GROMACS .gro file of C-alpha atoms in nm:
model
  274
    1MET     CA    1   9.476  11.114  10.453
    2PRO     CA    2   9.510  10.825  10.209
    3THR     CA    3   9.336  10.500  10.123
    4VAL     CA    4   9.601  10.228  10.116
    5LEU     CA    5   9.565   9.884   9.955
    6PHE     CA    6   9.808   9.596  10.009
    7TRP     CA    7   9.814   9.264   9.823
    8ASN     CA    8  10.066   8.981   9.814
    9LEU     CA    9  10.019   8.860   9.456
   10ASN     CA   10  10.190   8.522   9.487
   11ARG     CA   11  10.360   8.608   9.156
   12LYS     CA   12  10.028   8.612   8.972
   13LYS     CA   13   9.985   8.859   8.685
   14LEU     CA   14   9.679   9.031   8.832
   15THR     CA   15   9.719   9.374   8.674
   16GLU     CA   16   9.354   9.392   8.566
   17GLU     CA   17   9.225   9.291   8.909
   18ILE     CA   18   9.457   9.533   9.089
   19ALA     CA   19   9.351   9.823   8.869
   20GLN     CA   20   8.984   9.741   8.917
   21LEU     CA   21   9.026   9.736   9.296
   22CYS     CA   22   9.199  10.075   9.281
   23LYS     CA   23   8.911  10.213   9.076
   24ILE     CA   24   8.635  10.061   9.290
   25HIS     CA   25   8.788  10.168   9.622
   26ASP     CA   26   8.947  10.497   9.509
   27VAL     CA   27   9.291  10.384   9.623
   28ASP     CA   28   9.562  10.648   9.672
   29ILE     CA   29   9.852  10.422   9.763
   30LEU     CA   30   9.904  10.069   9.636
   31VAL     CA   31  10.154   9.841   9.810
   32LEU     CA   32  10.236   9.505   9.651
   33ALA     CA   33  10.450   9.202   9.732
   34GLU     CA   34  10.570   8.915   9.511
   35VAL     CA   35  10.533   9.113   9.188
   36GLU     CA   36  10.633   8.943   8.862
   37PHE     CA   37  10.548   9.213   8.606
   38SER     CA   38  10.692   9.551   8.517
   39ASP     CA   39  10.590   9.872   8.689
   40THR     CA   40  10.497  10.029   8.355
   41LYS     CA   41  10.256   9.748   8.269
   42LEU     CA   42  10.059   9.806   8.587
   43GLN     CA   43  10.085  10.184   8.557
   44ARG     CA   44   9.929  10.172   8.212
   45ARG     CA   45   9.646   9.955   8.341
   46LEU     CA   46   9.592  10.181   8.642
   47ARG     CA   47   9.576  10.487   8.417
   48TYR     CA   48   9.328  10.311   8.186
   49GLU     CA   49   9.097  10.196   8.467
   50THR     CA   50   9.114  10.493   8.705
   51GLY     CA   51   9.205  10.783   8.478
   52SER     CA   52   9.482  10.877   8.722
   53PRO     CA   53   9.860  10.844   8.690
   54TYR     CA   54  10.037  10.641   8.959
   55ILE     CA   55  10.409  10.687   9.018
   56ALA     CA   56  10.629  10.394   9.122
   57PRO     CA   57  10.937  10.507   9.317
   58TYR     CA   58  11.231  10.272   9.294
   59ASN     CA   59  11.334  10.068   9.597
   60GLU     CA   60  11.703   9.985   9.566
   61LEU     CA   61  11.717   9.735   9.852
   62SER     CA   62  11.357   9.636   9.929
   63SER     CA   63  11.271   9.472   9.596
   64ARG     CA   64  11.021   9.255   9.784
   65ILE     CA   65  10.793   9.561   9.815
   66LYS     CA   66  10.647   9.781   9.539
   67PHE     CA   67  10.477  10.119   9.593
   68PHE     CA   68  10.241  10.295   9.353
   69PHE     CA   69  10.129  10.645   9.454
   70ARG     CA   70   9.847  10.854   9.310
   71TYR     CA   71  10.033  11.163   9.431
   72PRO     CA   72  10.291  11.395   9.275
   73SER     CA   73  10.650  11.275   9.313
   74GLU     CA   74  10.734  11.575   9.534
   75SER     CA   75  10.476  11.445   9.787
   76ILE     CA   76  10.681  11.132   9.859
   77ARG     CA   77  11.023  11.112  10.020
   78LEU     CA   78  11.236  10.808  10.093
   79ALA     CA   79  11.293  10.760  10.467
   80ALA     CA   80  11.454  10.414  10.476
   81ASP     CA   81  11.502  10.112  10.254
   82SER     CA   82  11.625   9.766  10.346
   83TYR     CA   83  11.552   9.399  10.281
   84GLY     CA   84  11.177   9.343  10.311
   85LEU     CA   85  11.109   9.696  10.433
   86SER     CA   86  11.062  10.030  10.261
   87ILE     CA   87  10.958  10.350  10.440
   88ARG     CA   88  10.827  10.665  10.275
   89GLU     CA   89  10.725  11.000  10.416
   90VAL     CA   90  10.398  11.087  10.240
   91HIS     CA   91  10.239  11.432  10.214
   92PRO     CA   92   9.878  11.386  10.089
   93PRO     CA   93   9.714  11.685   9.916
   94LEU     CA   94   9.482  11.709  10.216
   95GLY     CA   95   9.560  11.628  10.577
   96ARG     CA   96   9.883  11.577  10.765
   97SER     CA   97  10.190  11.389  10.649
   98ILE     CA   98  10.235  11.025  10.748
   99LEU     CA   99  10.516  10.774  10.760
  100LEU     CA  100  10.425  10.468  10.552
  101ALA     CA  101  10.620  10.146  10.593
  102GLY     CA  102  10.563   9.857  10.355
  103VAL     CA  103  10.686   9.517  10.476
  104HIS     CA  104  10.730   9.169  10.336
  105LEU     CA  105  10.916   8.963  10.594
  106SER     CA  106  11.050   8.615  10.531
  107SER     CA  107  10.814   8.320  10.497
  108LYS     CA  108  10.794   8.043  10.754
  109LEU     CA  109  10.909   7.814  10.473
  110HIS     CA  110  11.249   7.984  10.478
  111ALA     CA  111  11.285   8.128  10.829
  112ASN     CA  112  11.222   7.991  11.176
  113LEU     CA  113  11.053   8.189  11.453
  114GLU     CA  114  11.386   8.320  11.581
  115GLU     CA  115  11.482   8.455  11.240
  116GLN     CA  116  11.138   8.609  11.188
  117SER     CA  117  11.160   8.783  11.527
  118PHE     CA  118  11.506   8.914  11.439
  119GLN     CA  119  11.371   9.061  11.114
  120ALA     CA  120  11.080   9.220  11.302
  121ARG     CA  121  11.314   9.384  11.555
  122ASP     CA  122  11.537   9.512  11.276
  123ALA     CA  123  11.236   9.659  11.092
  124VAL     CA  124  11.105   9.832  11.405
  125ALA     CA  125  11.448   9.983  11.476
  126LYS     CA  126  11.447  10.141  11.129
  127ILE     CA  127  11.089  10.265  11.174
  128VAL     CA  128  11.175  10.425  11.511
  129GLU     CA  129  11.486  10.585  11.360
  130SER     CA  130  11.274  10.731  11.078
  131GLU     CA  131  11.019  10.863  11.329
  132GLU     CA  132  11.294  11.032  11.529
  133ASN     CA  133  11.445  11.185  11.215
  134LEU     CA  134  11.108  11.327  11.106
  135GLY     CA  135  10.995  11.433  11.453
  136HIS     CA  136  10.658  11.255  11.451
  137SER     CA  137  10.511  10.904  11.478
  138ARG     CA  138  10.208  10.926  11.248
  139THR     CA  139  10.309  10.585  11.123
  140LEU     CA  140  10.122  10.315  10.931
  141VAL     CA  141  10.290   9.980  10.868
  142ILE     CA  142  10.122   9.753  10.614
  143GLY     CA  143  10.219   9.433  10.440
  144ASP     CA  144  10.282   9.061  10.472
  145PHE     CA  145  10.452   8.996  10.806
  146ASN     CA  146  10.439   8.616  10.756
  147MET     CA  147  10.344   8.600  11.124
  148ASN     CA  148  10.008   8.603  11.297
  149PRO     CA  149   9.915   8.893  11.529
  150PHE     CA  150   9.980   8.672  11.833
  151GLU     CA  151  10.334   8.567  11.739
  152GLY     CA  152  10.646   8.708  11.905
  153GLY     CA  153  10.761   8.936  11.625
  154LEU     CA  154  10.426   9.116  11.636
  155VAL     CA  155  10.366   9.135  12.012
  156ASP     CA  156  10.707   9.140  12.183
  157ALA     CA  157  10.797   9.476  12.338
  158ASP     CA  158  11.128   9.490  12.151
  159SER     CA  159  10.953   9.410  11.822
  160PHE     CA  160  10.633   9.559  11.678
  161HIS     CA  161  10.463   9.560  12.020
  162GLY     CA  162  10.123   9.537  11.850
  163VAL     CA  163   9.831   9.540  12.095
  164MET     CA  164   9.473   9.434  12.039
  165THR     CA  165   9.283   9.734  12.183
  166LYS     CA  166   9.287  10.108  12.121
  167ARG     CA  167   9.266  10.171  12.495
  168ILE     CA  168   9.602  10.004  12.554
  169ALA     CA  169   9.761  10.164  12.247
  170GLN     CA  170   9.653  10.510  12.364
  171LYS     CA  171   9.889  10.475  12.658
  172GLN     CA  172  10.159  10.533  12.393
  173ASP     CA  173  10.424  10.306  12.544
  174ARG     CA  174  10.527  10.095  12.841
  175THR     CA  175  10.856  10.049  13.021
  176VAL     CA  176  11.018   9.707  13.001
  177ARG     CA  177  11.345   9.662  13.190
  178GLN     CA  178  11.391  10.039  13.218
  179THR     CA  179  11.342  10.095  12.844
  180LYS     CA  180  11.035  10.266  12.698
  181ARG     CA  181  10.877  10.063  12.418
  182LYS     CA  182  10.619  10.234  12.196
  183PHE     CA  183  10.297  10.058  12.102
  184PHE     CA  184  10.141   9.985  11.768
  185TYR     CA  185   9.767   9.922  11.755
  186ASN     CA  186   9.694   9.607  11.555
  187PRO     CA  187   9.327   9.598  11.447
  188MET     CA  188   9.384   9.267  11.269
  189TRP     CA  189   9.334   9.089  11.603
  190SER     CA  190   8.961   9.142  11.551
  191ARG     CA  191   8.972   8.995  11.198
  192MET     CA  192   9.057   8.641  11.309
  193GLY     CA  193   8.804   8.359  11.336
  194ASP     CA  194   8.426   8.363  11.302
  195GLY     CA  195   8.362   8.672  11.515
  196TYR     CA  196   8.428   8.896  11.214
  197GLU     CA  197   8.182   8.906  10.927
  198GLY     CA  198   8.461   8.863  10.672
  199PRO     CA  199   8.701   8.571  10.622
  200ALA     CA  200   8.877   8.413  10.920
  201GLY     CA  201   9.220   8.534  10.802
  202THR     CA  202   9.408   8.656  10.495
  203HIS     CA  203   9.586   8.334  10.391
  204TYR     CA  204   9.465   7.971  10.394
  205TYR     CA  205   9.706   7.678  10.417
  206GLN     CA  206   9.650   7.319  10.524
  207ARG     CA  207   9.919   7.061  10.600
  208SER     CA  208   9.924   6.714  10.756
  209LYS     CA  209  10.070   6.832  11.085
  210ASN     CA  210   9.957   6.795  11.443
  211ARG     CA  211   9.911   7.172  11.488
  212GLU     CA  212   9.728   7.349  11.209
  213PHE     CA  213   9.549   7.687  11.212
  214PHE     CA  214   9.415   7.660  10.852
  215TRP     CA  215   9.354   8.036  10.838
  216TYR     CA  216   9.649   8.269  10.893
  217THR     CA  217   9.643   8.646  10.938
  218PHE     CA  218   9.980   8.730  10.785
  219ASP     CA  219   9.867   9.046  10.603
  220GLN     CA  220   9.823   9.326  10.854
  221ALA     CA  221   9.804   9.701  10.907
  222LEU     CA  222   9.960   9.841  11.226
  223ILE     CA  223   9.890  10.195  11.346
  224ARG     CA  224  10.081  10.415  11.585
  225PRO     CA  225   9.870  10.589  11.854
  226ALA     CA  226   9.926  10.926  11.681
  227LEU     CA  227   9.715  10.804  11.387
  228LEU     CA  228   9.429  10.658  11.593
  229PRO     CA  229   9.219  10.979  11.575
  230PHE     CA  230   9.215  10.931  11.197
  231PHE     CA  231   9.107  10.566  11.204
  232GLN     CA  232   8.772  10.391  11.241
  233GLN     CA  233   8.731  10.012  11.256
  234GLU     CA  234   8.501   9.999  10.953
  235ASN     CA  235   8.776  10.158  10.744
  236LEU     CA  236   8.991   9.846  10.759
  237GLN     CA  237   8.875   9.570  10.527
  238VAL     CA  238   8.990   9.228  10.412
  239LEU     CA  239   8.867   9.230  10.053
  240THR     CA  240   8.699   8.918   9.917
  241ALA     CA  241   8.589   9.030   9.572
  242VAL     CA  242   8.697   9.228   9.268
  243GLY     CA  243   8.372   9.378   9.147
  244ASN     CA  244   8.137   9.082   9.097
  245ARG     CA  245   8.420   8.824   9.100
  246SER     CA  246   8.473   8.651   9.433
  247LEU     CA  247   8.823   8.578   9.559
  248LEU     CA  248   8.679   8.289   9.760
  249VAL     CA  249   8.552   7.944   9.663
  250GLU     CA  250   8.347   7.753   9.920
  251GLY     CA  251   8.478   7.978  10.193
  252MET     CA  252   8.844   7.935  10.100
  253ILE     CA  253   9.078   8.145   9.887
  254SER     CA  254   9.041   8.078   9.516
  255GLY     CA  255   9.349   7.945   9.340
  256ALA     CA  256   9.256   8.153   9.036
  257PHE     CA  257   9.395   8.459   9.215
  258SER     CA  258   9.663   8.497   9.482
  259ASP     CA  259   9.690   8.272   9.788
  260HIS     CA  260   9.653   8.590   9.998
  261LEU     CA  261   9.356   8.824  10.025
  262PRO     CA  262   9.413   9.197   9.981
  263ILE     CA  263   9.365   9.432  10.275
  264MET     CA  264   9.269   9.799  10.262
  265ILE     CA  265   9.276  10.078  10.517
  266GLU     CA  266   9.143  10.431  10.491
  267LEU     CA  267   9.259  10.713  10.715
  268ALA     CA  268   9.030  11.012  10.763
  269THR     CA  269   9.143  11.361  10.670
  270GLU     CA  270   8.971  11.523  10.967
  271LEU     CA  271   9.004  11.415  11.329
  272GLU     CA  272   8.742  11.164  11.439
  273GLU     CA  273   8.603  11.085  11.781
  274LEU     CA  274   8.786  10.788  11.933
   0.00000   0.00000   0.00000
């Protein structure tokens, strides 16, 4: 099973930092949003830093998402591709195949809650269709949802239906108005606020408005119940440093890098105790 790193780059040319993170954390799959440099530039840097070649399959429709795989091209197959969503079936050298969906949904600056929820429902419909076509739901969704875990597009039954505990997710689904709706487990619920040893979110933004959260958890990894035996809580991290360089300044995200923090998830090859 792979180690997957996601980072919204905010159009920063962070090829050196990305490659260093991939080397430090032994990343198999890199998923990026808001990329403003060529694939080949990053591929050269990745090869220099890690010693491994990374392939970058082309996304015809989902240009908002970039994939880089440290796997042979025959290990990756396109499952679906649309605006802000790209889905690949991935066959790691060891372990079972997974369905990997990279997302970058519209920002709150350009879409209201209704539009964001519509995009979430559309993405989930394509994920479910891909699961049905492949005959399994070993699905990981990772990216910038531009919504917090508690917002409608993430929790509504007809959207991602992301729940905050494994116990609930293990029930697989629930019936809402005579329709079965499958769960995702969203471990990012536990990464919000001061109860987690890391930062209080993945994006910091302050405005002069009556309601302000300051920290936002837009960057998330959602897991179908079928993948839960391969996941442990400590294997999901919000990264705050590249080697000895901190991505934070006085507890907030440094403007020298992106305005988002990268997240990383590792799935075990062998089954783990839940």
